[in-house]
Coordinates of C-alpha atoms and ligand atoms in Angstrom, one line a residue:
X1 CA 0.0 0.0 0.0
X2 CA 1.0 3.6 -0.5
X3 CA 2.0 5.6 2.5
X4 CA 1.8 8.9 0.6
X5 CA 0.1 11.6 2.6
X6 CA 0.5 9.9 6.0
X7 CA 2.3 11.5 9.0
X8 CA 5.0 10.0 11.1
X9 CA 6.8 10.8 14.3
X10 CA 10.5 9.7 14.3
X11 CA 12.5 9.9 17.5
X12 CA 16.3 10.3 17.3
X13 CA 15.9 11.8 13.8
X14 CA 18.8 14.3 14.2
X15 CA 21.5 11.9 13.0
X16 CA 22.3 8.2 12.3
X17 CA 19.6 5.7 11.5
X18 CA 16.7 8.1 12.6
X19 CA 17.8 10.7 10.1
X20 CA 17.8 8.2 7.3
X21 CA 14.4 6.9 8.3
X22 CA 13.0 10.4 8.0
X23 CA 14.7 10.9 4.6
X24 CA 13.3 7.6 3.3
X25 CA 9.8 8.5 4.6
X26 CA 10.0 11.8 2.8
X27 CA 10.7 10.0 -0.4
X28 CA 7.4 8.1 0.1
X29 CA 5.4 11.2 0.6
X30 CA 5.2 10.9 4.4
X31 CA 5.5 14.1 6.5
X32 CA 7.6 13.6 9.7
X33 CA 7.8 15.1 13.1
X34 CA 11.5 14.9 14.0
X35 CA 12.4 14.5 17.7
X36 CA 15.8 14.8 19.5
X37 CA 17.6 17.2 21.9
X38 CA 20.0 18.8 19.4
X39 CA 18.3 21.6 17.5
X40 CA 21.1 22.0 15.0
X41 CA 21.0 18.3 14.0
X42 CA 17.3 18.3 13.7
X43 CA 17.4 21.4 11.5
X44 CA 20.0 19.7 9.3
X45 CA 17.7 16.7 8.9
X46 CA 14.7 19.0 8.2
X47 CA 16.7 20.8 5.5
X48 CA 17.6 17.5 3.9
X49 CA 14.0 16.3 4.0
X50 CA 12.8 19.6 2.5
X51 CA 15.6 19.4 -0.1
X52 CA 14.0 16.2 -1.3
X53 CA 10.6 17.9 -1.5
X54 CA 9.4 16.4 1.7
X55 CA 7.8 18.0 4.8
X56 CA 9.4 17.9 8.3
X57 CA 8.7 19.5 11.6
X58 CA 11.6 19.8 14.1
X59 CA 10.7 19.2 17.7
X60 CA 13.4 19.6 20.3
X61 CA 12.6 17.4 23.3
X62 CA 14.3 15.2 25.8
X63 CA 12.8 11.7 26.0
X64 CA 13.9 11.6 29.7
X65 CA 11.5 14.5 30.4
X66 CA 7.9 13.4 30.0
X67 CA 6.5 16.9 29.9
X68 CA 8.8 18.0 27.1
X69 CA 8.0 14.8 25.2
X70 CA 4.2 15.2 25.6
X71 CA 4.5 18.9 24.4
X72 CA 6.4 17.8 21.3
X73 CA 3.8 15.1 20.5
X74 CA 0.9 17.5 20.9
X75 CA 2.6 19.9 18.4
X76 CA 3.2 17.1 16.0
X77 CA -0.5 16.2 15.9
X78 CA -1.6 19.8 15.8
X79 CA 0.7 20.7 12.9
X80 CA 0.8 17.4 10.9
X81 CA -2.6 15.9 11.7
X82 CA -3.1 12.4 13.1
X83 CA 0.2 10.5 13.3
X84 CA -0.2 7.1 11.7
X85 CA 3.5 6.0 11.9
X86 CA 5.5 6.0 15.1
X87 CA 9.2 5.1 14.8
X88 CA 10.7 4.9 18.3
X89 CA 14.3 5.0 17.2
X90 CA 16.1 7.2 19.8
X91 CA 18.0 5.5 22.6
X92 CA 20.9 5.9 25.0
X93 CA 23.6 3.3 25.4
X94 CA 24.5 4.7 28.8
X95 CA 25.3 4.0 31.6
X96 CA 28.2 1.8 30.5
X97 CA 30.4 0.1 33.1
X98 CA 30.7 -2.7 35.6
X99 CA 27.5 -3.7 37.5
X100 CA 29.5 -3.9 40.7
X101 CA 28.9 -0.6 42.5
X102 CA 26.5 0.7 39.8
X103 CA 24.1 3.3 41.1
X104 CA 20.6 1.8 40.7
X105 CA 19.1 5.2 39.9
X106 CA 21.6 5.8 37.1
X107 CA 21.0 2.2 35.8
X108 CA 17.2 2.8 35.9
X109 CA 17.5 6.2 34.1
X110 CA 18.1 4.3 30.8
X111 CA 14.6 2.9 31.2
X112 CA 13.1 6.3 30.9
X113 CA 14.6 7.0 27.5
X114 CA 14.7 3.5 26.0
X115 CA 11.4 2.0 27.3
X116 CA 9.1 4.5 29.1
X117 CA 9.3 7.2 26.4
X118 CA 8.6 4.9 23.4
X119 CA 5.8 3.2 25.3
X120 CA 4.3 6.7 26.3
X121 CA 4.3 7.8 22.7
X122 CA 2.5 4.7 21.6
X123 CA 0.0 5.0 24.4
X124 CA -0.8 8.6 23.5
X125 CA -0.9 8.0 19.7
X126 CA -2.8 4.7 19.8
X127 CA -6.3 6.1 20.3
X128 CA -6.0 8.0 17.0
X129 CA -4.5 5.1 15.2
X130 CA -7.2 2.7 16.4
X131 CA -9.9 5.1 15.5
X132 CA -8.4 5.4 12.0
X133 CA -8.2 1.6 11.7
X134 CA -4.5 1.9 10.6
X135 CA -1.2 2.5 12.3
X136 CA 2.4 1.4 12.4
X137 CA 4.5 1.3 15.5
X138 CA 8.2 0.3 15.1
X139 CA 10.4 0.0 18.1
X140 CA 14.1 0.0 17.3
X141 CA 15.8 -2.5 19.4
X142 CA 19.2 -4.3 19.1
X143 CA 20.6 -7.7 18.2
X144 CA 22.0 -7.8 21.8
X145 CA 18.6 -9.1 22.9
X146 CA 19.3 -12.3 21.0
X147 CA 22.7 -12.6 22.8
X148 CA 22.2 -10.9 26.2
X149 CA 25.7 -11.9 27.4
X150 CA 27.5 -10.3 24.4
X151 CA 27.8 -6.7 25.6
X152 CA 29.6 -6.9 28.9
X153 CA 29.4 -3.5 30.6
X154 CA 26.2 -2.8 28.9
X155 CA 23.8 -4.2 31.4
X156 CA 21.3 -1.3 31.4
X157 CA 21.2 -1.1 27.6
X158 CA 20.7 -4.8 27.2
X159 CA 17.9 -4.8 29.9
X160 CA 16.1 -1.9 28.3
X161 CA 16.1 -3.4 24.8
X162 CA 14.8 -6.7 26.1
X163 CA 12.0 -4.8 27.9
X164 CA 11.2 -2.8 24.8
X165 CA 10.8 -6.0 22.7
X166 CA 8.5 -7.6 25.3
X167 CA 6.4 -4.5 25.4
X168 CA 6.2 -4.4 21.6
X169 CA 5.2 -8.0 21.1
X170 CA 2.6 -7.9 23.9
X171 CA 1.2 -4.7 22.4
X172 CA 1.0 -6.3 19.0
X173 CA -1.1 -9.2 20.4
X174 CA -3.4 -6.7 22.2
X175 CA -3.9 -4.7 18.9
X176 CA -4.7 -7.8 16.8
X177 CA -7.6 -7.0 14.4
X178 CA -7.4 -3.2 14.9
X179 CA -5.3 -2.4 11.8
X180 CA -2.5 -1.1 14.0
X181 CA 0.6 -3.1 13.9
X182 CA 3.6 -3.1 16.3
X183 CA 7.0 -4.6 15.4
X184 CA 10.6 -4.6 16.6
X185 CA 13.5 -3.6 14.3
X186 CA 17.0 -4.8 15.1
X187 CA 19.1 -2.5 13.0
X188 CA 22.4 -4.5 12.9
X189 CA 25.8 -2.9 13.6
X190 CA 25.6 0.5 12.0
X191 CA 28.2 3.2 11.4
X192 CA 26.8 5.9 13.7
X193 CA 27.7 8.2 16.6
X194 CA 26.5 5.5 19.0
X195 CA 29.1 3.0 17.7
X196 CA 31.8 5.7 17.8
X197 CA 30.8 6.6 21.4
X198 CA 31.3 2.9 22.4
X199 CA 34.7 2.8 20.7
X200 CA 35.9 5.9 22.4
X201 CA 34.0 6.3 25.7
X202 CA 33.5 2.6 26.2
X203 CA 37.2 1.8 26.6
X204 CA 37.7 0.7 30.1
X205 CA 33.9 0.7 30.8
X206 CA 32.8 -2.2 28.6
X207 CA 34.9 -5.4 28.9
X208 CA 38.0 -5.7 26.8
X209 CA 36.4 -8.4 24.7
X210 CA 33.4 -6.3 24.0
X211 CA 35.5 -3.2 23.2
X212 CA 37.6 -5.3 20.8
X213 CA 34.5 -6.5 19.1
X214 CA 33.3 -2.9 18.4
X215 CA 36.8 -1.9 17.3
X216 CA 37.0 -4.9 14.9
X217 CA 33.6 -4.2 13.4
X218 CA 34.8 -0.7 12.5
X219 CA 38.3 -1.6 11.3
X220 CA 37.0 -4.5 9.1
X221 CA 34.3 -2.2 7.7
X222 CA 31.6 -4.7 8.5
X223 CA 29.2 -1.9 9.7
X224 CA 26.1 -1.1 7.7
X225 CA 25.6 2.5 6.7
X226 CA 22.7 4.2 8.4
X227 CA 20.9 4.4 5.1
X228 CA 21.2 0.7 4.4
X229 CA 19.7 -0.1 7.8
X230 CA 17.0 2.5 7.5
X231 CA 15.9 1.3 4.1
X232 CA 15.6 -2.3 5.4
X233 CA 13.1 -1.0 8.0
X234 CA 11.2 1.1 5.6
X235 CA 10.8 -1.8 3.2
X236 CA 8.7 -3.6 5.8
X237 CA 6.6 -0.6 6.8
X238 CA 3.6 -1.0 4.5
X239 CA 3.1 -4.7 5.3
X240 CA 0.3 -5.8 7.7
X241 CA 2.7 -8.1 9.7
X242 CA 2.6 -7.5 13.4
X243 CA 4.3 -8.9 16.4
X244 CA 7.5 -9.6 14.5
X245 CA 11.2 -9.0 15.1
X246 CA 12.7 -7.7 11.9
X247 CA 16.5 -8.1 11.5
X248 CA 18.7 -5.8 9.4
X249 CA 20.3 -7.3 6.3
X250 CA 23.7 -9.0 6.6
X251 CA 26.4 -6.4 5.7
X252 CA 28.2 -8.9 3.4
Ligands
NAP301 N1 24.4 1.9 15.6 C1 24.3 0.6 15.9 O1 25.2 -0.2 15.6 C2 23.0 0.1 16.6 C3 23.0 -1.3 16.9 C4 21.9 -1.8 17.5 C5 20.8 -0.9 17.8 N2 20.9 0.4 17.6 C6 19.7 1.3 17.9 O2 19.4 2.1 16.8 C7 18.8 3.3 17.3 C8 19.5 4.5 16.6 O3 20.8 4.5 17.0 P1 22.0 5.3 16.2 O4 23.1 4.3 16.2 O5 21.4 5.9 15.0 O6 22.4 6.4 17.3 P2 22.9 7.9 17.2 O7 23.5 8.2 15.9 O8 23.6 8.1 18.5 O9 21.5 8.7 17.2 C9 20.6 8.7 18.3 C10 19.5 9.7 18.2 O10 18.7 9.6 19.3 C11 18.6 10.9 19.9 N3 18.5 10.8 21.4 C12 19.3 10.2 22.2 N4 18.9 10.4 23.5 C13 17.8 11.2 23.4 C14 17.0 11.8 24.4 N5 17.2 11.6 25.7 N6 15.9 12.5 24.0 C15 15.7 12.7 22.6 N7 16.5 12.2 21.7 C16 17.5 11.4 22.1 C17 19.9 11.6 19.5 O11 19.8 13.0 19.5 P3 20.3 14.0 20.7 O12 21.5 13.4 21.3 O13 20.4 15.3 20.0 O14 19.1 14.0 21.6 C18 20.1 11.1 18.1 O15 19.3 11.9 17.2 C19 18.9 3.2 18.8 O16 17.7 2.7 19.3 C20 20.0 2.2 19.0 O17 19.9 1.6 20.3 C21 22.0 0.9 17.0

């Protein structure tokens, strides 16, 4: 089906995979509300969308702050109309570090950004989607959920992505028959700021083996480009499939 004329909200659209998702949506005639904290990055994405003849609305908001998120969402609906496509792409990989001595509040703060914010957006936008009889919720997760022991020093991140996937699949079952789908996207290892952050800031915080894995992926050029990963997600968007875990293509 054509998505032309629909409206989307994409979190983390200032750079990386989220920016490419917004650009691909623009190419399909979808107007996007772009959410992130960095105004200059959002405005770069918006300029790129507009350069391709698309429509974008930049909304500066911190997913850790429910009031700022809810204000952004209200503006998205009032300026773009009912949001039919929600791509919860933004996430934090922090806190990184050993669990021994970890401050529980710091550990739990990742839940706010990686789980509570995406779920809150879905809860708020669902009434409109269900009423329209059509909607798409995509929660961007990580392949780490399939191998929870693979990212040593990333306990919070691994925990939040597993929770996000359980939330998504349970939601999909609840929405069965409504026309609104909910799916998980695992984007693969992608050449973005998040990967660069783990290579630089993760040294001495994630385990040596985990750090070496991230360094190797970069050196051996086995990372997907953000565009490759985004396009693999976008290719599934029109389908009626729900309750699925979509994997990124193999980079080789
Ligand atoms: N890159 C990979 O290899 C990889 C692998 C597996 C999964 N993923 C997942 O893919 C998604 C996108 O990651 P990426 O690699 O494209 O990361 P990225 O380049 O670091 O981009 C993250 C985006 O999220 C936004 N963001 C982060 N914290 C936010 C907050 N508190 N409030 C609002 N926006 C926030 C960032 O903008 P601001 O900082 O300006 O707010 C940025 O626009 C994430 O869910 C990540 O977990 C990535």
